[in-house]
Each structure stands twice: as structure tokens, then as C-alpha cells.
Short mmCIF file of C-alpha atoms in Angstrom, two decimals:
data_model
loop_
_atom_site.label_atom_id
_atom_site.label_comp_id
_atom_site.label_asym_id
_atom_site.label_seq_id
_atom_site.Cartn_x
_atom_site.Cartn_y
_atom_site.Cartn_z
CA MET A 1 -4.59 37.14 -19.20
CA ALA A 2 -4.62 38.87 -22.56
CA LEU A 3 -5.99 37.77 -25.89
CA ASN A 4 -4.77 38.57 -29.37
CA HIS A 5 -4.94 42.30 -30.12
CA GLY A 6 -4.96 43.09 -26.40
CA TYR A 7 -8.50 41.94 -25.65
CA SER A 8 -9.49 40.35 -22.39
CA ILE A 9 -11.56 37.19 -22.62
CA ASN A 10 -14.70 39.14 -21.82
CA SER A 11 -14.18 41.50 -24.74
CA SER A 12 -13.14 39.04 -27.41
CA ALA A 13 -14.37 40.23 -30.77
CA ASP A 14 -14.41 36.65 -32.02
CA ASP A 15 -16.85 35.63 -29.33
CA GLN A 16 -19.16 38.45 -30.34
CA ASP A 17 -19.12 37.51 -34.02
CA SER A 18 -19.55 33.77 -33.82
CA ASP A 19 -21.71 31.61 -31.65
CA THR A 20 -19.71 28.48 -32.35
CA ALA A 21 -16.10 29.60 -32.47
CA PRO A 22 -14.06 28.65 -29.39
CA LEU A 23 -13.87 31.47 -26.89
CA LEU A 24 -10.17 31.16 -26.25
CA GLU A 25 -8.38 32.21 -29.41
CA ARG A 26 -5.53 33.72 -27.51
CA GLU A 27 -1.82 33.72 -26.70
CA VAL A 28 -1.44 32.82 -23.02
CA GLU A 29 1.79 32.56 -21.17
CA LYS A 30 1.33 29.57 -18.88
CA ASN A 31 3.53 31.04 -16.19
CA THR A 32 1.15 34.02 -15.81
CA VAL A 33 -1.61 31.80 -14.37
CA PRO A 34 -1.11 31.50 -10.60
CA PRO A 35 -1.76 28.16 -8.90
CA LYS A 36 -5.33 27.52 -7.77
CA CYS A 37 -4.46 25.68 -4.56
CA CYS A 38 -4.65 27.96 -1.50
CA SER A 39 -5.28 30.98 -3.73
CA VAL A 40 -7.44 33.83 -2.45
CA ARG A 41 -10.11 33.15 -5.08
CA CYS A 42 -10.38 29.50 -4.02
CA ASN A 43 -10.50 30.50 -0.37
CA LEU A 44 -13.35 32.83 -1.29
CA ALA A 45 -15.17 29.92 -2.96
CA ALA A 46 -14.73 27.84 0.19
CA MET A 47 -16.10 30.65 2.35
CA MET A 48 -19.12 30.98 0.06
CA PHE A 49 -19.63 27.22 0.08
CA PHE A 50 -19.93 27.08 3.86
CA GLY A 51 -21.93 30.30 3.84
CA PHE A 52 -24.59 28.84 1.56
CA ALA A 53 -24.56 25.64 3.57
CA VAL A 54 -25.52 27.78 6.57
CA VAL A 55 -28.05 29.69 4.44
CA TYR A 56 -29.90 26.51 3.52
CA GLY A 57 -29.71 25.26 7.07
CA LEU A 58 -31.43 28.48 8.14
CA ARG A 59 -33.98 28.00 5.37
CA VAL A 60 -35.04 24.38 5.92
CA ASN A 61 -34.74 24.09 9.70
CA LEU A 62 -38.39 25.01 10.31
CA SER A 63 -39.58 22.34 7.85
CA VAL A 64 -38.18 19.57 10.06
CA ALA A 65 -38.65 21.28 13.43
CA MET A 66 -42.33 21.86 12.66
CA VAL A 67 -43.00 18.17 13.34
CA ALA A 68 -41.79 18.61 16.93
CA MET A 69 -43.29 22.08 17.40
CA VAL A 70 -46.86 20.95 16.72
CA ASN A 71 -48.69 18.86 19.31
CA GLY A 72 -51.03 15.99 18.54
CA THR A 73 -54.25 17.65 19.66
CA ASN A 74 -55.17 19.31 16.37
CA ASP A 75 -56.92 18.12 13.27
CA GLN A 76 -53.74 16.59 11.96
CA SER A 77 -54.58 13.29 13.61
CA SER A 78 -57.72 12.99 11.55
CA SER A 79 -55.83 13.55 8.35
CA ASN A 80 -53.64 10.54 9.07
CA SER A 81 -56.55 8.31 8.09
CA ASN A 82 -56.11 9.58 4.55
CA VAL A 83 -52.68 7.95 4.25
CA SER A 84 -52.61 5.73 1.18
CA ASN A 85 -53.24 2.05 1.79
CA GLU A 86 -52.27 1.06 -1.76
CA CYS A 87 -48.68 0.34 -0.72
CA PRO A 88 -47.85 -1.98 2.19
CA GLY A 89 -46.13 -0.45 5.21
CA PRO A 90 -45.75 -0.86 8.97
CA SER A 91 -48.96 0.06 10.78
CA HIS A 92 -47.15 1.49 13.81
CA THR A 93 -45.10 4.09 11.96
CA LEU A 94 -47.40 7.01 12.66
CA ASP A 95 -47.67 6.22 16.35
CA ASN A 96 -43.91 6.06 16.68
CA ASN A 97 -43.56 9.37 14.92
CA ASN A 98 -46.00 11.08 17.28
CA GLN A 99 -44.27 9.67 20.33
CA SER A 100 -40.81 10.66 19.18
CA SER A 101 -41.86 14.29 18.65
CA GLU A 102 -43.07 14.85 22.23
CA GLN A 103 -40.55 15.97 24.88
CA PRO A 104 -41.26 17.07 28.46
CA GLY A 105 -40.67 20.76 29.19
CA ILE A 106 -40.57 21.73 25.49
CA PRO A 107 -43.54 23.84 24.35
CA THR A 108 -45.75 22.66 21.51
CA TYR A 109 -48.49 24.50 19.68
CA PRO A 110 -51.94 23.52 18.35
CA TRP A 111 -51.34 24.84 14.83
CA SER A 112 -53.64 23.53 12.14
CA PRO A 113 -52.24 22.20 8.85
CA GLU A 114 -53.30 25.46 7.19
CA THR A 115 -51.34 27.48 9.75
CA GLN A 116 -48.32 25.25 9.32
CA GLY A 117 -48.42 25.75 5.56
CA MET A 118 -48.67 29.50 6.03
CA LEU A 119 -45.64 29.52 8.34
CA LEU A 120 -43.58 27.36 6.00
CA GLY A 121 -44.38 29.62 3.06
CA ALA A 122 -43.75 32.88 4.94
CA PHE A 123 -40.06 32.79 4.07
CA PHE A 124 -40.74 33.20 0.35
CA PHE A 125 -42.87 36.31 0.85
CA GLY A 126 -39.80 38.20 2.00
CA TYR A 127 -37.44 36.31 -0.28
CA LEU A 128 -39.19 37.60 -3.40
CA PHE A 129 -38.75 41.28 -2.64
CA THR A 130 -34.98 41.65 -2.13
CA GLN A 131 -33.60 39.65 -5.06
CA VAL A 132 -33.48 42.46 -7.62
CA PRO A 133 -32.56 45.30 -5.21
CA GLY A 134 -29.86 43.08 -3.69
CA GLY A 135 -28.40 42.31 -7.10
CA TYR A 136 -28.49 45.94 -8.20
CA LEU A 137 -26.84 47.28 -5.06
CA SER A 138 -24.25 44.49 -5.02
CA GLY A 139 -23.26 45.32 -8.58
CA ARG A 140 -23.00 48.99 -7.68
CA PHE A 141 -21.22 48.83 -4.32
CA GLY A 142 -19.83 45.28 -4.11
CA GLY A 143 -21.37 42.10 -2.80
CA SER A 144 -19.41 41.25 0.36
CA LEU A 145 -21.46 43.53 2.63
CA PHE A 146 -24.78 42.26 1.27
CA LEU A 147 -23.84 38.57 1.34
CA GLY A 148 -22.37 38.73 4.83
CA GLY A 149 -25.10 41.04 6.10
CA GLY A 150 -27.84 38.85 4.63
CA VAL A 151 -26.54 35.76 6.41
CA LEU A 152 -25.91 37.63 9.66
CA GLY A 153 -29.35 39.22 9.70
CA THR A 154 -31.07 35.91 8.98
CA ALA A 155 -29.01 34.17 11.66
CA VAL A 156 -29.87 36.75 14.32
CA LEU A 157 -33.57 36.49 13.46
CA THR A 158 -33.34 32.69 13.64
CA LEU A 159 -32.17 32.98 17.25
CA LEU A 160 -35.48 34.70 17.99
CA THR A 161 -37.62 31.91 16.54
CA PRO A 162 -38.49 30.18 19.87
CA LEU A 163 -39.55 33.54 21.36
CA SER A 164 -41.68 34.47 18.36
CA ALA A 165 -43.34 31.04 18.42
CA GLN A 166 -44.35 31.61 22.03
CA LEU A 167 -45.82 35.01 21.12
CA GLY A 168 -48.01 33.44 18.45
CA ALA A 169 -48.19 32.24 14.85
CA ARG A 170 -48.49 35.78 13.47
CA TRP A 171 -45.22 36.78 15.12
CA LEU A 172 -43.49 33.70 13.72
CA PHE A 173 -44.92 34.42 10.26
CA ALA A 174 -43.51 37.96 10.38
CA LEU A 175 -40.15 36.68 11.60
CA ARG A 176 -39.86 34.12 8.82
CA ALA A 177 -40.81 36.72 6.22
CA LEU A 178 -38.06 38.98 7.56
CA GLU A 179 -35.62 36.08 7.34
CA GLY A 180 -36.52 35.63 3.68
CA PHE A 181 -36.15 39.38 3.19
CA GLY A 182 -32.59 39.22 4.51
CA GLU A 183 -31.61 36.01 2.74
CA GLY A 184 -32.90 37.18 -0.64
CA VAL A 185 -29.79 39.27 -1.28
CA THR A 186 -27.30 36.42 -0.79
CA PHE A 187 -27.31 34.67 -4.17
CA PRO A 188 -27.33 37.90 -6.25
CA ALA A 189 -24.48 39.21 -4.07
CA MET A 190 -22.52 36.03 -4.72
CA MET A 191 -22.85 36.44 -8.49
CA ALA A 192 -21.90 40.12 -8.29
CA MET A 193 -18.73 39.19 -6.39
CA TRP A 194 -17.74 36.50 -8.86
CA SER A 195 -18.11 38.97 -11.73
CA ARG A 196 -15.06 40.69 -10.18
CA TRP A 197 -13.22 37.65 -8.80
CA ALA A 198 -13.70 34.73 -11.23
CA PRO A 199 -11.40 34.50 -14.27
CA PRO A 200 -13.48 33.34 -17.27
CA LEU A 201 -11.54 30.06 -17.49
CA GLU A 202 -12.45 29.27 -13.87
CA ARG A 203 -16.00 30.63 -13.67
CA ALA A 204 -17.83 27.34 -13.78
CA ARG A 205 -15.80 25.58 -11.08
CA LEU A 206 -15.73 28.60 -8.74
CA VAL A 207 -19.41 29.53 -9.07
CA THR A 208 -20.75 25.97 -9.00
CA PHE A 209 -18.59 25.00 -6.01
CA SER A 210 -19.65 28.00 -3.96
CA GLY A 211 -23.32 27.62 -4.90
CA ALA A 212 -23.21 23.88 -4.23
CA GLY A 213 -23.00 24.72 -0.56
CA SER A 214 -26.79 25.00 -0.68
CA SER A 215 -27.21 21.34 -1.66
CA PHE A 216 -24.64 20.32 0.92
CA GLY A 217 -26.42 22.40 3.54
CA ALA A 218 -29.76 20.76 2.76
CA PHE A 219 -28.14 17.32 2.88
CA VAL A 220 -26.65 18.00 6.32
CA ALA A 221 -29.49 20.06 7.77
CA LEU A 222 -32.36 17.66 7.10
CA PRO A 223 -31.10 14.70 9.16
CA LEU A 224 -29.16 16.85 11.65
CA THR A 225 -32.20 18.95 12.47
CA GLY A 226 -34.21 15.82 13.16
CA LEU A 227 -31.45 14.51 15.44
CA ILE A 228 -31.25 17.78 17.40
CA CYS A 229 -35.03 17.89 17.78
CA HIS A 230 -35.04 14.34 19.13
CA SER A 231 -32.12 14.77 21.54
CA LEU A 232 -32.16 18.42 22.65
CA GLY A 233 -35.60 19.72 21.69
CA TRP A 234 -36.71 21.87 18.79
CA PRO A 235 -35.53 25.25 20.23
CA ALA A 236 -31.94 23.99 20.06
CA VAL A 237 -32.29 23.72 16.27
CA PHE A 238 -32.72 27.46 15.89
CA TYR A 239 -30.06 28.35 18.47
CA SER A 240 -27.47 26.12 16.79
CA CYS A 241 -28.30 27.26 13.24
CA GLY A 242 -28.39 30.92 14.27
CA GLY A 243 -25.12 30.62 16.16
CA ALA A 244 -23.42 28.97 13.17
CA GLY A 245 -24.60 31.79 10.92
CA CYS A 246 -23.26 34.48 13.27
CA LEU A 247 -19.88 32.75 13.53
CA TRP A 248 -19.60 32.42 9.75
CA ALA A 249 -20.48 36.10 9.24
CA LEU A 250 -17.75 37.18 11.68
CA ILE A 251 -15.11 35.21 9.74
CA TRP A 252 -16.50 36.53 6.44
CA PHE A 253 -16.18 40.19 7.37
CA LEU A 254 -12.64 39.64 8.68
CA PHE A 255 -11.19 37.98 5.59
CA VAL A 256 -13.26 38.92 2.49
CA THR A 257 -13.21 42.02 0.27
CA ASP A 258 -15.32 43.04 -2.72
CA GLU A 259 -12.60 42.73 -5.36
CA PRO A 260 -8.95 41.70 -5.83
CA ARG A 261 -7.72 45.32 -5.94
CA THR A 262 -8.63 45.88 -2.28
CA HIS A 263 -7.64 42.52 -0.80
CA PRO A 264 -4.72 42.97 1.64
CA ARG A 265 -3.33 39.42 1.38
CA ILE A 266 -3.58 38.60 -2.33
CA SER A 267 -0.34 38.20 -4.29
CA ASP A 268 0.43 40.62 -7.10
CA ARG A 269 0.58 37.71 -9.53
CA GLU A 270 -2.92 36.48 -8.69
CA LYS A 271 -4.36 40.01 -8.59
CA ASP A 272 -2.94 40.90 -12.01
CA TYR A 273 -4.15 37.61 -13.46
CA ILE A 274 -7.73 38.13 -12.27
CA ILE A 275 -7.95 41.80 -13.25
CA THR A 276 -6.40 41.28 -16.68
CA SER A 277 -8.47 38.22 -17.58
CA ILE A 278 -11.78 39.81 -16.59
CA GLY A 279 -11.00 43.17 -18.15
CA SER A 280 -13.35 46.14 -17.95
CA GLN A 281 -16.31 43.85 -17.18
CA GLY A 282 -14.92 43.54 -13.65
CA THR A 283 -15.74 47.15 -12.81
CA PRO A 284 -18.94 48.25 -11.00
CA HIS A 285 -21.89 49.35 -13.10
CA GLY A 286 -23.29 52.85 -12.68
CA TRP A 287 -26.53 53.98 -11.12
CA SER A 288 -28.40 53.54 -14.40
CA VAL A 289 -28.88 50.08 -15.88
CA PRO A 290 -30.31 49.10 -19.30
CA VAL A 291 -33.66 47.93 -17.94
CA VAL A 292 -35.52 48.20 -21.26
CA SER A 293 -32.84 46.20 -23.09
CA MET A 294 -32.97 43.56 -20.35
CA LEU A 295 -36.74 43.40 -20.64
CA PHE A 296 -36.56 42.57 -24.34
CA SER A 297 -33.47 40.35 -24.15
CA VAL A 298 -34.32 36.90 -25.52
CA PRO A 299 -31.24 35.24 -23.91
CA LEU A 300 -32.30 36.61 -20.52
CA TRP A 301 -35.81 35.25 -20.95
CA ALA A 302 -34.30 31.91 -21.93
CA ILE A 303 -32.57 31.86 -18.54
CA ILE A 304 -35.75 32.93 -16.73
CA ILE A 305 -38.00 30.33 -18.34
CA SER A 306 -35.56 27.44 -17.98
CA GLN A 307 -34.79 28.29 -14.34
CA MET A 308 -38.49 28.47 -13.53
CA CYS A 309 -38.96 25.04 -15.12
CA SER A 310 -36.00 23.58 -13.24
CA ASN A 311 -37.15 25.09 -9.96
CA TRP A 312 -40.61 23.60 -10.37
CA SER A 313 -39.28 20.09 -9.86
CA TYR A 314 -36.74 21.32 -7.26
CA TYR A 315 -39.37 22.92 -5.04
CA THR A 316 -41.77 20.04 -5.61
CA LEU A 317 -39.20 17.66 -4.12
CA LEU A 318 -38.07 20.12 -1.44
CA THR A 319 -41.57 20.65 -0.07
CA SER A 320 -43.34 17.38 -0.87
CA LEU A 321 -40.81 14.56 -0.96
CA PRO A 322 -41.07 13.78 2.79
CA THR A 323 -44.87 13.65 2.44
CA TYR A 324 -44.61 11.23 -0.49
CA MET A 325 -42.24 8.99 1.42
CA ASP A 326 -44.53 9.06 4.45
CA THR A 327 -48.02 8.74 2.98
CA VAL A 328 -47.26 6.49 0.00
CA LEU A 329 -44.02 4.62 0.68
CA HIS A 330 -44.56 4.50 4.48
CA PHE A 331 -40.93 5.11 5.50
CA ASP A 332 -40.50 5.76 9.21
CA LEU A 333 -39.21 9.10 10.54
CA GLN A 334 -35.51 8.23 10.55
CA GLN A 335 -35.63 6.64 7.10
CA ASN A 336 -37.64 9.58 5.80
CA SER A 337 -35.16 12.24 6.95
CA PHE A 338 -32.16 10.38 5.54
CA LEU A 339 -33.75 9.42 2.22
CA SER A 340 -35.14 12.94 1.75
CA ALA A 341 -31.59 14.27 2.15
CA LEU A 342 -29.94 11.70 -0.12
CA PRO A 343 -30.80 13.40 -3.45
CA TYR A 344 -29.14 16.61 -2.25
CA LEU A 345 -25.88 14.76 -1.61
CA PHE A 346 -25.63 13.56 -5.19
CA GLY A 347 -26.89 16.89 -6.52
CA TRP A 348 -24.02 18.56 -4.68
CA LEU A 349 -21.41 16.14 -6.00
CA PHE A 350 -22.61 16.35 -9.59
CA SER A 351 -22.86 20.15 -9.57
CA VAL A 352 -19.26 20.50 -8.38
CA GLY A 353 -18.09 17.96 -10.94
CA SER A 354 -20.00 19.70 -13.73
CA GLY A 355 -18.18 22.96 -13.01
CA VAL A 356 -14.78 21.31 -13.26
CA LEU A 357 -15.76 19.50 -16.48
CA ALA A 358 -17.18 22.65 -18.09
CA ASP A 359 -14.02 24.67 -17.40
CA ASP A 360 -11.86 21.82 -18.68
CA LEU A 361 -13.75 21.78 -21.98
CA LEU A 362 -13.31 25.53 -22.23
CA GLU A 363 -9.57 25.41 -21.46
CA ARG A 364 -9.04 22.75 -24.11
CA GLU A 365 -10.93 24.91 -26.64
CA LEU A 366 -13.18 21.98 -27.50
CA LEU A 367 -16.45 23.91 -27.31
CA SER A 368 -17.67 27.50 -27.17
CA VAL A 369 -19.26 28.96 -24.06
CA THR A 370 -22.68 28.79 -25.74
CA ALA A 371 -22.29 25.12 -26.62
CA ILE A 372 -21.15 24.24 -23.09
CA ARG A 373 -24.04 26.08 -21.46
CA LYS A 374 -26.61 24.46 -23.76
CA ILE A 375 -25.23 20.93 -23.38
CA PHE A 376 -25.02 21.13 -19.60
CA THR A 377 -28.47 22.71 -19.34
CA PHE A 378 -29.99 20.02 -21.53
CA ILE A 379 -28.39 17.27 -19.45
CA GLY A 380 -29.37 19.03 -16.22
CA LEU A 381 -33.04 19.41 -17.16
CA PHE A 382 -33.95 16.71 -19.68
CA LEU A 383 -32.34 13.69 -18.01
CA PRO A 384 -33.94 14.53 -14.64
CA ALA A 385 -37.25 14.70 -16.52
CA VAL A 386 -36.70 11.15 -17.75
CA PHE A 387 -36.02 9.89 -14.22
CA LEU A 388 -39.01 11.78 -12.80
CA LEU A 389 -41.11 10.08 -15.44
CA ALA A 390 -39.72 6.77 -14.24
CA VAL A 391 -40.65 7.60 -10.63
CA GLY A 392 -44.25 7.74 -11.76
CA PHE A 393 -43.99 4.13 -12.92
CA SER A 394 -42.23 2.89 -9.77
CA GLY A 395 -45.55 2.30 -7.98
CA CYS A 396 -45.02 0.98 -4.45
CA SER A 397 -41.36 0.10 -4.91
CA GLY A 398 -39.51 2.31 -2.44
CA LEU A 399 -36.13 1.21 -3.77
CA MET A 400 -36.98 2.17 -7.36
CA ALA A 401 -38.57 5.47 -6.34
CA VAL A 402 -35.61 6.55 -4.21
CA THR A 403 -33.14 5.45 -6.90
CA PHE A 404 -34.87 7.40 -9.67
CA LEU A 405 -35.34 10.47 -7.46
CA THR A 406 -31.66 10.42 -6.52
CA LEU A 407 -30.61 10.06 -10.16
CA SER A 408 -32.90 12.92 -11.11
CA SER A 409 -31.33 15.23 -8.53
CA ALA A 410 -27.83 14.03 -9.41
CA PHE A 411 -28.07 14.81 -13.12
CA GLY A 412 -29.88 18.02 -12.26
CA GLY A 413 -26.56 19.17 -10.83
CA PHE A 414 -25.25 19.57 -14.40
CA SER A 415 -27.43 22.65 -14.84
CA ALA A 416 -25.23 24.44 -12.28
CA ALA A 417 -22.61 24.77 -15.03
CA GLY A 418 -25.31 25.58 -17.57
CA VAL A 419 -28.22 27.95 -17.25
CA PHE A 420 -27.59 28.75 -13.59
CA LEU A 421 -24.19 30.22 -14.54
CA ASN A 422 -25.38 31.97 -17.69
CA GLN A 423 -26.03 35.42 -16.18
CA ILE A 424 -22.33 36.08 -15.79
CA ASP A 425 -21.76 35.07 -19.45
CA ILE A 426 -24.24 37.40 -21.11
CA ALA A 427 -23.70 40.42 -18.84
CA PRO A 428 -20.81 40.09 -16.36
CA ARG A 429 -21.15 43.62 -14.94
CA TYR A 430 -24.87 43.13 -14.32
CA ALA A 431 -24.61 39.49 -13.23
CA GLY A 432 -25.81 40.20 -9.69
CA MET A 433 -28.89 42.07 -10.87
CA LEU A 434 -29.67 39.46 -13.53
CA LEU A 435 -29.45 36.72 -10.92
CA GLY A 436 -31.84 38.74 -8.78
CA ILE A 437 -34.28 38.95 -11.69
CA THR A 438 -34.06 35.26 -12.58
CA ASN A 439 -34.23 34.21 -8.92
CA THR A 440 -37.36 36.32 -8.42
CA PHE A 441 -39.12 34.51 -11.24
CA GLY A 442 -37.54 31.25 -10.10
CA THR A 443 -39.13 31.60 -6.67
CA ILE A 444 -42.65 31.62 -8.13
CA PRO A 445 -42.66 27.80 -8.53
CA GLY A 446 -41.84 27.61 -4.82
CA VAL A 447 -45.20 29.26 -4.13
CA LEU A 448 -47.24 27.45 -6.78
CA ALA A 449 -45.80 23.92 -6.77
CA PRO A 450 -46.96 22.94 -3.24
CA VAL A 451 -50.48 24.14 -4.07
CA VAL A 452 -50.60 22.07 -7.25
CA VAL A 453 -49.16 19.04 -5.45
CA GLY A 454 -51.82 19.37 -2.77
CA TYR A 455 -54.56 19.47 -5.40
CA LEU A 456 -53.23 16.47 -7.33
CA THR A 457 -52.64 14.33 -4.22
CA LYS A 458 -55.71 15.19 -2.15
CA ASP A 459 -56.75 11.52 -2.23
CA HIS A 460 -53.19 10.41 -1.24
CA SER A 461 -53.17 7.87 -4.09
CA VAL A 462 -50.27 6.50 -6.09
CA THR A 463 -52.01 7.79 -9.21
CA GLY A 464 -52.10 11.32 -7.82
CA TRP A 465 -48.39 11.28 -7.08
CA ARG A 466 -47.73 9.80 -10.52
CA HIS A 467 -49.34 12.91 -12.00
CA VAL A 468 -47.11 15.10 -9.79
CA PHE A 469 -43.95 13.50 -11.13
CA TRP A 470 -45.17 13.48 -14.71
CA LEU A 471 -46.05 17.16 -14.53
CA SER A 472 -42.60 17.97 -13.14
CA ALA A 473 -41.00 15.90 -15.90
CA GLY A 474 -42.94 17.74 -18.60
CA VAL A 475 -42.06 21.16 -17.18
CA ASN A 476 -38.38 20.19 -16.95
CA ALA A 477 -38.29 18.93 -20.53
CA PHE A 478 -39.91 22.12 -21.81
CA GLY A 479 -37.29 24.22 -20.01
CA ALA A 480 -34.45 22.20 -21.53
CA ILE A 481 -35.77 22.58 -25.08
CA PHE A 482 -36.54 26.28 -24.65
CA TYR A 483 -33.01 27.07 -23.49
CA VAL A 484 -31.36 25.03 -26.23
CA ILE A 485 -33.29 27.07 -28.82
CA PHE A 486 -32.92 30.57 -27.36
CA GLY A 487 -29.95 30.48 -24.95
CA THR A 488 -26.48 31.87 -25.64
CA GLY A 489 -23.14 32.38 -23.93
CA LYS A 490 -22.21 35.64 -25.67
CA ILE A 491 -21.99 39.01 -23.97
CA GLN A 492 -25.00 41.05 -25.03
CA SER A 493 -24.55 44.42 -26.70
CA TRP A 494 -26.41 46.24 -23.92
CA ALA A 495 -23.98 44.82 -21.35
CA ARG A 496 -20.78 46.01 -23.02
CA THR A 497 -18.74 48.83 -21.51
CA ASP A 498 -17.91 52.03 -23.39
CA GLU A 499 -14.29 50.90 -23.53
CA GLU A 500 -15.24 47.64 -25.23
CA SER A 501 -17.57 49.39 -27.67
CA ASP A 502 -14.87 51.88 -28.66
CA THR A 503 -12.34 49.07 -29.10
CA ASP A 504 -14.65 47.09 -31.39
CA THR A 505 -15.40 50.21 -33.42
CA HIS A 506 -11.71 50.62 -34.25
CA THR A 507 -11.03 46.96 -35.10
#
């Protein structure tokens, strides 16, 4: 799809000169845009969606299975006396939970709470180290091998979880760290692939839909894992999740290629449309990358800071929401697993809807890319902060707390079409590497947030949890304001190709 003067959308001189002018000052022949339904690019989005659903199933399965893997002979029983008595709840809930987790013939382990925390956090030790290398290599060689290989490697390791648990906690810690090591390349590889597959007018809907598989995966995995543990035993959780990952990887390698030029089943019309609309930004970057320019790029730091702020509340809920519902609101095990998964359902729906809405605004030329990213980021961070603030005032009302938490996660989905898509706007060729950089920083809250929550809630009081939600609200609000001030949707000068630079010089 060409613009005036022969530019592609990614190399529009107007978009470089003005931060407010609509991106799409162009002459487009409507019949050159192939239909989206059943297109190769939409099939790729569907494959990624289910792939990331599997990825999050592989990530969160241990969190739920841990309840069944640990026996009742450790110090955990003594900690139950610290459950908050401020809010009324059934006195038999804890006993029922302990009974439901025991199954004859299934091994259990006397792991202390400290050991359990170490095992649950082991994933992120490996996850931190492969984000940037995965993004760099995906941008250089293509992302299909790294995305598929990351899922396959994690799935195979997941199949070994029961064996490693029998060998000891240290073996399981090493296995989980290796799983994180393999899974760390998946999101950067996804962004690197979309830099070659996603036409600018369809970026938001394609990227948000594929990435929303993670929320869908968490929504399905949390209650399903509990059901499998209860009916088949905890080892079946890892066999089923690992098997699903291996099956998905097989289909992925059979039907997916790195770019439209090499896909054997894409139509010429769709291939020409994608290649022309993306322009030279759809080519691989070289061995050298502008690291110094990235380091001093204010728009990149705007993405980093705002994603860290958003992830603080995300990881706080991911790791601590079941504990809050258990120790303060006193929901039983079945209620806890369902209600803990509920926010992810609405987060998934809103993130997919935000992508469609963002692209529609762009197609209608109502707003610039920068304006769209800032508006959606502000909605996706500031409104959740308001609802998290309200959770702190909900006291012992389980209905109010769950409602506000669900609303917070739902509106948080808007950021999927905002800051979480922004890497491909400011540097399409380096989008995979930039996502690796921002994800590396964004994982830090996953390490720190549980520690802070533990410190603030050591007395298991409603007041302590109020401080948790207020802190998350404040961090979210800061991220929203920071991005609105410093964020942009324009391609940065250090990310432009030689072809684009020469073209601008002669215009």
C-alpha cells in the first residue's frame, strides 16, 4: 500500500515531521487490500494466540499444582493461624482445602513456604536472561524458529517436572529456571515476526489478538489446573500442559514462515499488500544495532518505565490475588480458583477490543499514532489505578473487591493497544529487540512485588492489603502520566533504514 510520493506508511515524511498529523495521508486503492478473513496473516495471529495460551499455561501450572504437591506436615499449618479474622468466613474452609489436596498414590513433599517461594520464582531467573538475545536474534534471522523452539523446549521440560520433583527441590528449581530461559524468547520473537507480517493499519488488532492468548491461557489454566489436580493428580497437570505445547509446536513448524516472501500458501495479492505497506522496515536488521542511541532514547525509556509500572500491579495480582481471597475474603478453593481467573477473562476481551478500536481510529484518520498510543495507555494504566484504589476501600465485601479487581484488569487491557504495542511504532526493524529490552525491565516487578506484598501483609490484616492496592494504584498512575508526557508513535531517527534516509534527503 503506497503513500503519496511513493512512501510506505512506515516511511511517511509527514509522520516524521508532525506528532499530531494523521499518519495516513495517502492515496489507497481499496481493491488492493485483501480480505482479512482466512488470510495468512490472520491465521498467523490465531496460531500465536493459542501458542501464548499454552505459554501461560506452562507458566502458571506450578502455582496451582503446588497446593497439591506439598503435604500438610510442614510449618504451613502453623501459618494458617495468621489468617485474618477481621472478615467473616466459613471456619471449615482450610480443613476442606487440605483434604481436597491429598490423593492416595500421588507423592507429596515437605517443602517449607520459603522453598515454595523459591520454586515459584525460579522461572523468572531464566526468563530475565533470554529476552534481549531472543529479540536480537529474531530480528536478525526471523522469529518463527525462536518462538516455536521456545514453546517446544519449555513443553518438553514441563514433561520432566514430576521426575525433577522426586529428585529434589534443587532439581525442580533448575528445571523451572531452564523453562524460563526457553520461554523468554517467545514474546520478542512474536514482535519480530509482526514487524514483517503486520500492515501498519492492522498492527494493533493483530498484535493485541495474538498477545491476548496469554490472558486467555491464564483464565483457562487456573481453574483447569485445579480440576486436573483434584481428579487425576498433580503430575497429570504437567503431562497435559507439556503435551499441548509439543502438539502446538509441531503445527507451528509445519505451517508458519518468518515472512510473507517465503510463505508457500500466501496469495500474491496478500503478499504484495503486506510487503508494500511495511516497506523497507520489514527487512531484517544487520549484526550491528544502534545500542547507544537506544540507551539515550527518551521514547524507549517511556515504554520501559510505563511497562514496569503496569507490570507491578499485574504481577501483584498474579502472585498474590489467591492469597488475598483466601486469607482476607475467605473464599473456598473452588471459588478462589474461579474468581482469581475472572479478571484475566475480561482483560483478554478488552485487549482484543482495544486493538480493533485503535486500528479503526487509525483507518478513519481521526487520530495520529502517537495520540492513539497515549490515549490507550492512559486508559489502560490510570483507570485500573482508580479501581485498585477502590479495592482498598472495599473492606470485607468480597463482591465489591472482586468487581473492582475485575474492572481494573478489564480496563488494563486497553494498554495492549498502547504502550505494549509501541516498540513496533518507534523502531519496526528492531521491534523484537526492543520488546526484549522492555520485557527484561518489566520482569523486575515480578521479582520485587511479591516481596513487598509479603512485607506489607505480614499481619494478614485488611489494612495491610489496603496498602498493597494503594501502592499498585500509585505506581500505575505514575506510569500513565510518564508515558503521556514522553511517549511517541513516530519512527526514531536511529531506527530508519538507509533507503528511508536517502529518500528524505531528496524530498
